[in-house]
Short mmCIF file of C-alpha atoms in Angstrom, two decimals:
data_model
loop_
_atom_site.label_atom_id
_atom_site.label_comp_id
_atom_site.label_asym_id
_atom_site.label_seq_id
_atom_site.Cartn_x
_atom_site.Cartn_y
_atom_site.Cartn_z
CA MET A 528 69.29 100.83 91.40
CA PHE A 529 65.83 102.22 92.08
CA LYS A 530 62.69 100.46 93.21
CA PHE A 531 59.23 101.92 92.60
CA ASP A 532 57.49 99.65 95.14
CA PHE A 533 54.07 100.13 93.56
CA ASP A 534 52.84 98.03 90.67
CA VAL A 535 49.88 96.13 89.37
CA ASP A 536 50.52 93.13 91.59
CA ASP A 537 49.26 95.36 94.39
CA LEU A 538 46.18 96.05 92.28
CA ASP A 539 45.61 92.31 91.91
CA GLU A 540 45.40 92.13 95.69
CA GLY A 541 42.73 94.81 95.79
CA VAL A 542 44.99 97.80 96.50
CA GLU A 543 44.90 100.47 93.81
CA SER A 544 48.46 101.67 94.44
CA VAL A 545 51.06 101.75 97.19
CA PHE A 546 53.27 104.69 98.02
CA PRO A 547 57.04 104.21 97.68
CA ALA A 548 58.91 102.57 100.53
CA GLU A 549 60.67 104.82 103.02
CA ASP A 550 64.11 103.48 102.12
CA VAL A 551 64.10 105.19 98.71
CA GLY A 552 66.63 107.90 99.50
CA SER A 553 68.77 110.44 97.74
CA SER A 554 71.73 108.07 97.39
CA ARG A 555 69.66 105.63 95.34
CA ALA A 556 68.25 108.47 93.26
CA THR A 557 71.78 109.68 92.52
CA ALA A 558 72.81 106.19 91.47
CA ALA A 559 69.83 105.95 89.15
CA ASN A 560 70.79 109.15 87.35
CA GLU A 561 74.57 109.21 87.48
CA GLY A 562 75.64 105.60 87.56
CA ASP A 563 74.23 104.56 84.22
CA ALA A 564 75.93 101.84 82.20
CA ALA A 565 76.62 102.26 78.50
CA GLU A 566 73.33 101.78 76.68
CA ASP A 567 72.72 98.88 74.31
CA VAL A 568 72.45 99.68 70.62
CA SER A 569 69.00 99.04 69.22
CA LYS A 570 68.45 95.95 67.09
CA GLU A 571 65.55 94.02 65.66
CA ILE A 572 64.99 90.58 67.18
CA SER A 573 63.45 88.26 64.64
CA LEU A 574 60.18 86.58 65.53
CA ALA A 575 61.67 83.25 64.44
CA ASP A 576 64.53 83.66 66.92
CA LEU A 577 62.18 84.50 69.79
CA VAL A 578 59.89 81.57 68.92
CA SER A 579 62.86 79.19 68.87
CA LYS A 580 63.66 80.17 72.47
CA LEU A 581 60.22 79.57 73.88
CA PRO A 582 60.06 77.10 76.79
CA PRO A 583 58.12 73.79 76.65
CA GLY A 584 55.23 75.43 78.47
CA ILE A 585 53.94 78.71 79.90
CA SER A 586 52.23 79.16 83.25
CA PHE A 587 49.83 82.10 83.22
CA SER A 588 47.36 84.02 85.35
CA PRO A 589 44.53 86.44 84.61
CA ILE A 590 44.87 90.18 84.92
CA SER A 591 41.76 92.28 85.41
CA ILE A 592 41.71 95.71 83.78
CA PRO A 593 39.05 98.14 85.06
CA LEU A 594 37.49 100.41 82.46
CA GLY A 595 36.21 103.89 83.17
CA SER A 596 33.06 103.20 81.19
CA GLY A 597 32.13 100.56 83.75
CA GLY A 598 33.02 96.90 84.03
CA GLY A 599 36.37 95.75 82.78
CA THR A 600 38.24 93.33 80.60
CA MET A 601 40.41 90.31 81.30
CA LEU A 602 43.69 89.29 79.72
CA SER A 603 46.24 86.58 80.42
CA ARG A 604 49.91 87.15 81.21
CA ARG A 605 52.81 84.86 81.95
CA ASP A 606 53.67 84.21 85.60
CA LEU A 607 57.00 85.63 86.74
CA PHE A 608 57.90 82.49 88.68
CA ASP A 609 57.53 80.58 85.45
CA ALA A 610 59.97 82.90 83.68
CA ARG A 611 62.44 82.31 86.51
CA LEU A 612 62.10 78.56 86.12
CA GLN A 613 62.86 78.92 82.43
CA LEU A 614 66.09 80.73 83.18
CA ILE A 615 67.19 78.24 85.84
CA CYS A 616 65.93 74.88 84.56
CA LEU A 617 66.82 75.45 80.92
CA ASP A 618 70.19 77.02 81.82
CA ASP A 619 68.97 80.01 79.84
CA ALA A 620 70.26 82.78 82.10
CA GLY A 621 73.01 85.12 81.02
CA THR A 622 74.79 88.02 82.66
CA LYS A 623 74.81 91.72 81.86
CA ASP A 624 77.33 94.13 83.31
CA GLY A 625 77.92 91.79 86.25
CA HIS A 626 74.22 91.18 86.92
CA SER A 627 72.66 87.75 86.48
CA GLU A 628 69.41 87.77 84.52
CA VAL A 629 67.92 85.65 87.31
CA ASP A 630 68.43 88.63 89.63
CA PHE A 631 66.11 90.72 87.48
CA VAL A 632 63.36 88.10 87.73
CA ASP A 633 63.87 87.77 91.49
CA ALA A 634 63.58 91.54 91.95
CA PRO A 635 61.67 92.71 88.85
CA SER A 636 60.79 96.11 90.35
CA ASP A 637 64.45 97.04 90.83
CA LEU A 638 65.82 99.18 88.03
CA VAL A 639 69.46 99.25 86.94
CA PRO A 640 69.74 102.06 84.37
CA GLY A 641 71.41 100.92 81.17
CA VAL A 642 71.17 97.30 82.31
CA TYR A 643 67.57 96.44 83.27
CA GLU A 644 64.63 98.85 83.01
CA GLY A 645 61.82 97.04 84.84
CA GLY A 646 60.05 95.42 81.90
CA LEU A 647 59.31 92.10 83.60
CA LYS A 648 56.64 93.69 85.79
CA THR A 649 53.22 94.91 84.76
CA TRP A 650 52.99 98.52 85.91
CA GLU A 651 49.65 100.13 86.63
CA CYS A 652 49.89 102.90 84.01
CA SER A 653 49.80 100.27 81.28
CA LEU A 654 46.29 99.42 82.46
CA ASP A 655 45.37 103.10 82.20
CA LEU A 656 46.43 102.98 78.55
CA VAL A 657 44.06 100.09 77.92
CA ASP A 658 41.23 102.06 79.50
CA CYS A 659 42.08 105.04 77.31
CA LEU A 660 42.25 102.94 74.13
CA HIS A 661 38.88 101.40 74.96
CA SER A 662 37.37 104.87 75.41
CA ILE A 663 38.79 106.06 72.08
CA TYR A 664 38.09 103.06 69.86
CA GLY A 665 35.22 101.32 71.65
CA PRO A 666 34.32 97.67 71.01
CA ASP A 667 35.13 97.99 67.30
CA VAL A 668 38.82 98.61 67.98
CA ALA A 669 39.98 95.80 65.66
CA ASN A 670 38.43 97.39 62.57
CA LYS A 671 39.36 100.92 63.55
CA ILE A 672 43.08 100.17 63.74
CA ARG A 673 43.16 98.22 60.47
CA GLY A 674 45.68 99.68 58.06
CA LYS A 675 47.55 101.42 60.88
CA ARG A 676 51.09 101.18 62.17
CA VAL A 677 51.38 100.73 65.95
CA ILE A 678 54.45 100.87 68.17
CA GLU A 679 54.71 100.42 71.93
CA LEU A 680 57.92 101.81 73.43
CA GLY A 681 59.25 100.27 76.64
CA CYS A 682 56.57 97.64 76.19
CA GLY A 683 57.59 95.18 78.93
CA THR A 684 54.64 92.82 79.40
CA ALA A 685 52.92 94.78 76.58
CA ILE A 686 49.45 94.88 78.10
CA PRO A 687 48.15 97.70 75.83
CA SER A 688 49.41 95.95 72.69
CA ILE A 689 48.05 92.63 73.91
CA TYR A 690 44.65 94.29 74.31
CA LEU A 691 44.81 95.46 70.69
CA LEU A 692 46.06 92.10 69.40
CA HIS A 693 43.43 90.14 71.30
CA SER A 694 40.79 92.41 69.76
CA ILE A 695 42.21 91.73 66.29
CA PHE A 696 42.31 87.98 66.87
CA SER A 697 38.71 88.12 68.10
CA ALA A 698 37.41 89.84 64.94
CA ASP A 699 36.39 88.26 61.65
CA PRO A 700 39.53 88.05 59.47
CA GLY A 701 37.34 88.08 56.39
CA GLN A 702 36.34 91.66 57.20
CA SER A 703 39.97 92.83 57.41
CA ALA A 704 40.66 95.96 55.40
CA GLY A 705 44.42 96.34 55.44
CA ASP A 706 47.31 95.01 57.46
CA VAL A 707 48.04 95.96 61.06
CA ILE A 708 51.69 96.60 61.84
CA VAL A 709 52.54 96.10 65.52
CA HIS A 710 56.08 96.83 66.69
CA LEU A 711 57.09 96.09 70.27
CA GLN A 712 60.20 97.69 71.77
CA ASP A 713 61.84 97.10 75.12
CA TYR A 714 65.34 97.92 76.30
CA ASN A 715 65.98 94.30 77.32
CA GLU A 716 65.93 91.41 74.88
CA LEU A 717 65.43 89.26 77.98
CA VAL A 718 62.04 90.91 78.53
CA LEU A 719 60.92 90.33 74.94
CA ARG A 720 61.88 86.68 75.27
CA LEU A 721 60.48 85.92 78.72
CA VAL A 722 57.23 87.92 78.86
CA THR A 723 56.43 89.96 75.75
CA LEU A 724 56.16 87.19 73.15
CA PRO A 725 54.60 84.70 75.61
CA ASN A 726 51.92 87.27 76.41
CA VAL A 727 51.27 87.87 72.71
CA ILE A 728 50.83 84.11 72.23
CA LEU A 729 48.46 84.00 75.19
CA ALA A 730 46.40 86.84 73.65
CA TRP A 731 46.09 84.73 70.49
CA TYR A 732 45.33 81.50 72.37
CA MET A 733 42.55 83.14 74.40
CA SER A 734 40.84 84.35 71.22
CA PRO A 735 38.68 82.73 68.52
CA ALA A 736 41.73 82.78 66.23
CA SER A 737 43.09 79.70 68.02
CA SER A 738 39.85 77.72 67.90
CA ALA A 739 40.87 75.50 64.97
CA PHE A 740 44.16 74.66 66.66
CA ARG A 741 42.45 73.93 69.96
CA ALA A 742 39.95 71.63 68.29
CA SER A 743 42.58 69.63 66.40
CA ALA A 744 45.01 69.54 69.29
CA GLY A 745 42.27 68.39 71.64
CA THR A 746 41.52 65.44 69.37
CA GLU A 747 45.20 64.54 69.14
CA ALA A 748 45.58 64.82 72.91
CA GLU A 749 42.73 62.35 73.42
CA GLN A 750 44.52 59.86 71.18
CA ALA A 751 47.98 60.32 72.73
CA GLU A 752 48.40 59.17 76.31
CA ASP A 753 51.45 61.36 76.99
CA ALA A 754 50.05 64.55 75.43
CA GLU A 755 49.50 67.45 77.81
CA PRO A 756 45.90 68.70 77.86
CA LEU A 757 45.25 72.22 76.66
CA PRO A 758 43.82 74.76 79.10
CA PRO A 759 40.43 76.31 78.36
CA ALA A 760 40.59 79.53 76.34
CA ASP A 761 39.32 81.48 79.33
CA PRO A 762 41.32 84.57 80.37
CA THR A 763 39.60 84.60 83.76
CA GLN A 764 41.35 81.38 84.78
CA PRO A 765 45.02 80.56 85.47
CA GLY A 766 46.59 77.63 83.71
CA GLU A 767 49.52 76.13 81.85
CA LEU A 768 49.86 76.26 78.08
CA PRO A 769 52.06 73.61 76.42
CA ILE A 770 54.25 75.20 73.75
CA THR A 771 54.47 72.71 70.91
CA PRO A 772 55.59 73.00 67.27
CA ALA A 773 51.93 72.67 66.28
CA LEU A 774 50.96 75.58 68.52
CA THR A 775 53.68 77.92 67.29
CA ALA A 776 52.90 76.98 63.68
CA ALA A 777 49.21 77.76 64.25
CA PHE A 778 50.11 81.08 65.90
CA LEU A 779 52.33 82.12 62.99
CA GLU A 780 49.64 81.10 60.52
CA SER A 781 47.11 83.26 62.40
CA LEU A 782 49.42 86.25 62.06
CA ARG A 783 49.25 85.78 58.30
CA THR A 784 45.50 85.12 58.27
CA TYR A 785 44.72 88.19 60.36
CA ARG A 786 47.32 90.22 58.48
CA VAL A 787 49.37 91.20 61.52
CA ASP A 788 52.97 92.27 60.91
CA LEU A 789 54.68 91.69 64.26
CA LYS A 790 58.23 92.92 64.97
CA PHE A 791 60.38 93.21 68.09
CA PHE A 792 63.18 95.63 68.94
CA SER A 793 65.58 95.82 71.89
CA GLY A 794 68.11 98.44 72.93
CA SER A 795 68.14 102.16 73.57
CA TRP A 796 65.70 104.73 72.29
CA ALA A 797 68.49 106.96 71.04
CA THR A 798 69.65 104.31 68.55
CA LEU A 799 66.25 103.03 67.34
CA ASP A 800 65.93 104.00 63.66
CA VAL A 801 62.23 104.50 62.98
CA ASP A 802 62.93 105.92 59.53
CA LYS A 803 63.96 102.58 58.04
CA PRO A 804 61.61 101.15 55.40
CA GLY A 805 58.87 99.08 57.02
CA ARG A 806 58.96 100.97 60.32
CA GLY A 807 57.65 104.51 60.89
CA PRO A 808 56.03 106.89 60.78
CA TYR A 809 53.49 105.35 63.12
CA ASP A 810 49.78 106.07 63.39
CA ILE A 811 49.56 104.95 67.02
CA LEU A 812 52.37 105.25 69.56
CA LEU A 813 51.92 103.93 73.09
CA THR A 814 54.26 104.11 76.05
CA SER A 815 53.75 103.82 79.80
CA GLU A 816 55.94 104.26 82.87
CA THR A 817 58.86 105.40 80.69
CA ILE A 818 59.42 108.99 81.88
CA TYR A 819 60.65 108.08 85.36
CA ARG A 820 64.30 108.88 84.66
CA THR A 821 65.31 112.41 83.68
CA ALA A 822 68.58 111.24 82.12
CA SER A 823 66.72 109.33 79.38
CA LEU A 824 63.82 111.75 78.94
CA GLN A 825 65.22 113.69 75.98
CA SER A 826 66.04 110.55 73.99
CA LEU A 827 62.46 109.34 74.55
CA VAL A 828 60.96 112.68 73.47
CA ASP A 829 63.17 112.75 70.37
CA LEU A 830 62.16 109.20 69.43
CA VAL A 831 58.45 109.76 70.01
CA ARG A 832 58.59 112.85 67.81
CA ARG A 833 60.50 111.13 65.02
CA ALA A 834 58.13 108.17 65.18
CA THR A 835 54.88 110.12 64.86
CA ALA A 836 55.39 113.74 63.78
CA GLY A 837 55.61 112.65 60.16
CA ARG A 838 51.87 112.00 60.38
CA ALA A 839 51.14 115.55 61.54
CA ARG A 840 49.11 117.66 59.15
CA GLY A 841 48.83 121.41 58.71
CA GLY A 842 47.12 123.67 61.16
CA SER A 843 48.10 125.20 64.48
CA LEU A 844 48.83 123.25 67.62
CA ASP A 845 46.06 125.10 69.42
CA GLU A 846 43.59 124.08 66.72
CA ALA A 847 44.57 120.42 67.02
CA ALA A 848 44.42 120.55 70.81
CA SER A 849 41.04 122.29 70.86
CA ARG A 850 39.35 119.21 69.47
CA LEU A 851 39.68 117.48 72.85
CA THR A 852 38.11 118.20 76.22
CA LEU A 853 39.18 116.25 79.30
CA SER A 854 36.70 113.55 80.34
CA ASP A 855 34.53 114.24 77.33
CA THR A 856 33.76 110.76 75.95
CA ASP A 857 32.69 112.10 72.57
CA SER A 858 35.96 114.02 72.27
CA LEU A 859 37.97 110.94 73.14
CA GLN A 860 36.18 108.97 70.45
CA ARG A 861 37.04 111.68 67.92
CA LEU A 862 40.72 110.94 68.54
CA ALA A 863 40.23 107.75 66.54
CA ASP A 864 39.94 109.95 63.43
CA GLU A 865 43.07 112.01 64.09
CA PRO A 866 46.03 111.48 61.71
CA TYR A 867 48.05 109.99 64.55
CA LEU A 868 47.61 109.11 68.21
CA CYS A 869 50.52 109.51 70.61
CA LEU A 870 49.67 108.42 74.18
CA VAL A 871 52.03 108.55 77.17
CA ALA A 872 50.89 107.10 80.51
CA ALA A 873 52.79 108.03 83.65
CA LYS A 874 52.69 108.82 87.34
CA LEU A 875 52.64 112.48 88.24
CA VAL A 876 55.93 112.12 90.13
CA TYR A 877 58.44 109.27 90.38
CA PHE A 878 59.70 109.66 93.92
CA GLY A 879 63.45 109.29 94.31
CA VAL A 880 64.52 109.81 90.70
CA GLY A 881 62.97 113.17 89.85
CA GLY A 882 61.09 112.24 86.69
CA GLY A 883 57.43 112.84 86.10
CA VAL A 884 54.71 114.58 84.13
CA ASN A 885 56.02 118.13 84.63
CA ASP A 886 59.47 117.34 83.24
CA PHE A 887 57.97 115.53 80.28
CA THR A 888 55.59 118.38 79.51
CA GLU A 889 58.36 120.95 79.77
CA ALA A 890 60.60 118.96 77.42
CA ILE A 891 57.90 119.18 74.72
CA GLU A 892 56.33 122.59 75.35
CA ARG A 893 59.42 124.59 76.30
CA PRO A 894 60.22 126.89 73.33
CA LYS A 895 63.32 126.00 71.31
CA ASP A 896 64.62 128.33 68.63
CA GLY A 897 61.51 130.42 69.04
CA LYS A 898 58.92 127.66 68.91
CA ARG A 899 57.83 124.67 70.93
CA LEU A 900 57.89 121.07 69.72
CA GLY A 901 54.28 120.37 70.52
CA ARG A 902 51.49 120.33 73.07
CA VAL A 903 50.71 117.88 75.88
CA GLN A 904 47.11 117.25 76.87
CA THR A 905 45.79 115.14 79.71
CA VAL A 906 43.12 112.75 78.43
CA LEU A 907 42.71 110.54 81.50
CA GLU A 908 43.45 111.10 85.18
CA ARG A 909 43.72 108.87 88.24
CA ASN A 910 43.66 110.90 91.46
CA ARG A 911 43.29 108.12 93.98
CA GLY A 912 46.48 106.85 95.61
CA VAL A 913 49.55 107.60 93.52
CA LYS A 914 48.35 110.15 90.97
CA ARG A 915 48.59 109.07 87.34
CA SER A 916 47.57 110.34 83.94
CA VAL A 917 47.47 109.47 80.27
CA MET A 918 48.71 112.30 78.05
CA ARG A 919 48.22 112.93 74.37
CA VAL A 920 51.04 114.60 72.49
CA VAL A 921 50.30 116.82 69.50
CA TRP A 922 53.38 117.75 67.45
CA GLU A 923 54.28 120.73 65.38
CA SER A 924 54.89 119.43 61.83
CA LEU A 925 58.48 118.42 61.11
#
């Protein structure tokens, strides 16, 4: 088991990042790399199944995301204590390799390789991805990603995807030019059930797409004495959202109206088949805080390449890379016109387990059979506190 000891909850308290605790020693690092359990085989979890397991209500809080262009944006995410209550009160907790699922909620920063990979927490690099997406697509992100296929690997609380979905739900559906395919993958089905889908529903509820439901439900609530009042659609405020059949029906209808194809996948990267009809290749691939463990790095690199390299077009790697200059806003905006966008957000070094940016870069750029797989470019840097970056991967054509 390995604990990072720095996450976005520290950011919420006004601290940008916290260095790892002193008790992260070599014995824990060894356990993280050598004591792995057998990995779960990837499978698709139907939206209907996840919806059927939603609790009667969701408690949520705002999360503030600073943007490099100035200002910031606000989103809503489910409270962890609320997820714990769901497991305990609804007798919904299971066990995995001798670990109770309640244990993961009680200590969401503790990683058990092959069992639980930290997806219940919101890690700070996911916020960096939102900043990067905002710089690339600007305020018109909803229209610019129309007709594209998006996947977030190791999504956890799925903050980058929630940002994209909230933008879609805030746009005029009548102006939609093509479907948007959004696929969310996390190792743990538990994570998809407890935080990923609830956060997607919150992104919808906090948008204009839910306005018709809120208006009708508000009228019904006034007429029914026992009906729970709906919270305001204000992502700056905490609240509790009743999950009713009417709400889930309205959410599903909005997916159809806004032409969003939403799918969920659990299990290992090595067994995720992105070549199946209706999946890849993807136009946009996002992943954050997923290169911390060297033992799983190659399977991640292989998957990322399979998922996006099919979109690569002719031309040299150097030519593709030359179109971007670090911190050049105009260059970042030009990435919106590239045939694919592959973004990986990570800390420079993950203390105690050995993973980090250098290992990831080497896995892609180290020559194999006389040529390298691709190029890695830094498109965003955070040098205060624990150093972080967002990297763009450009692939050699398959």
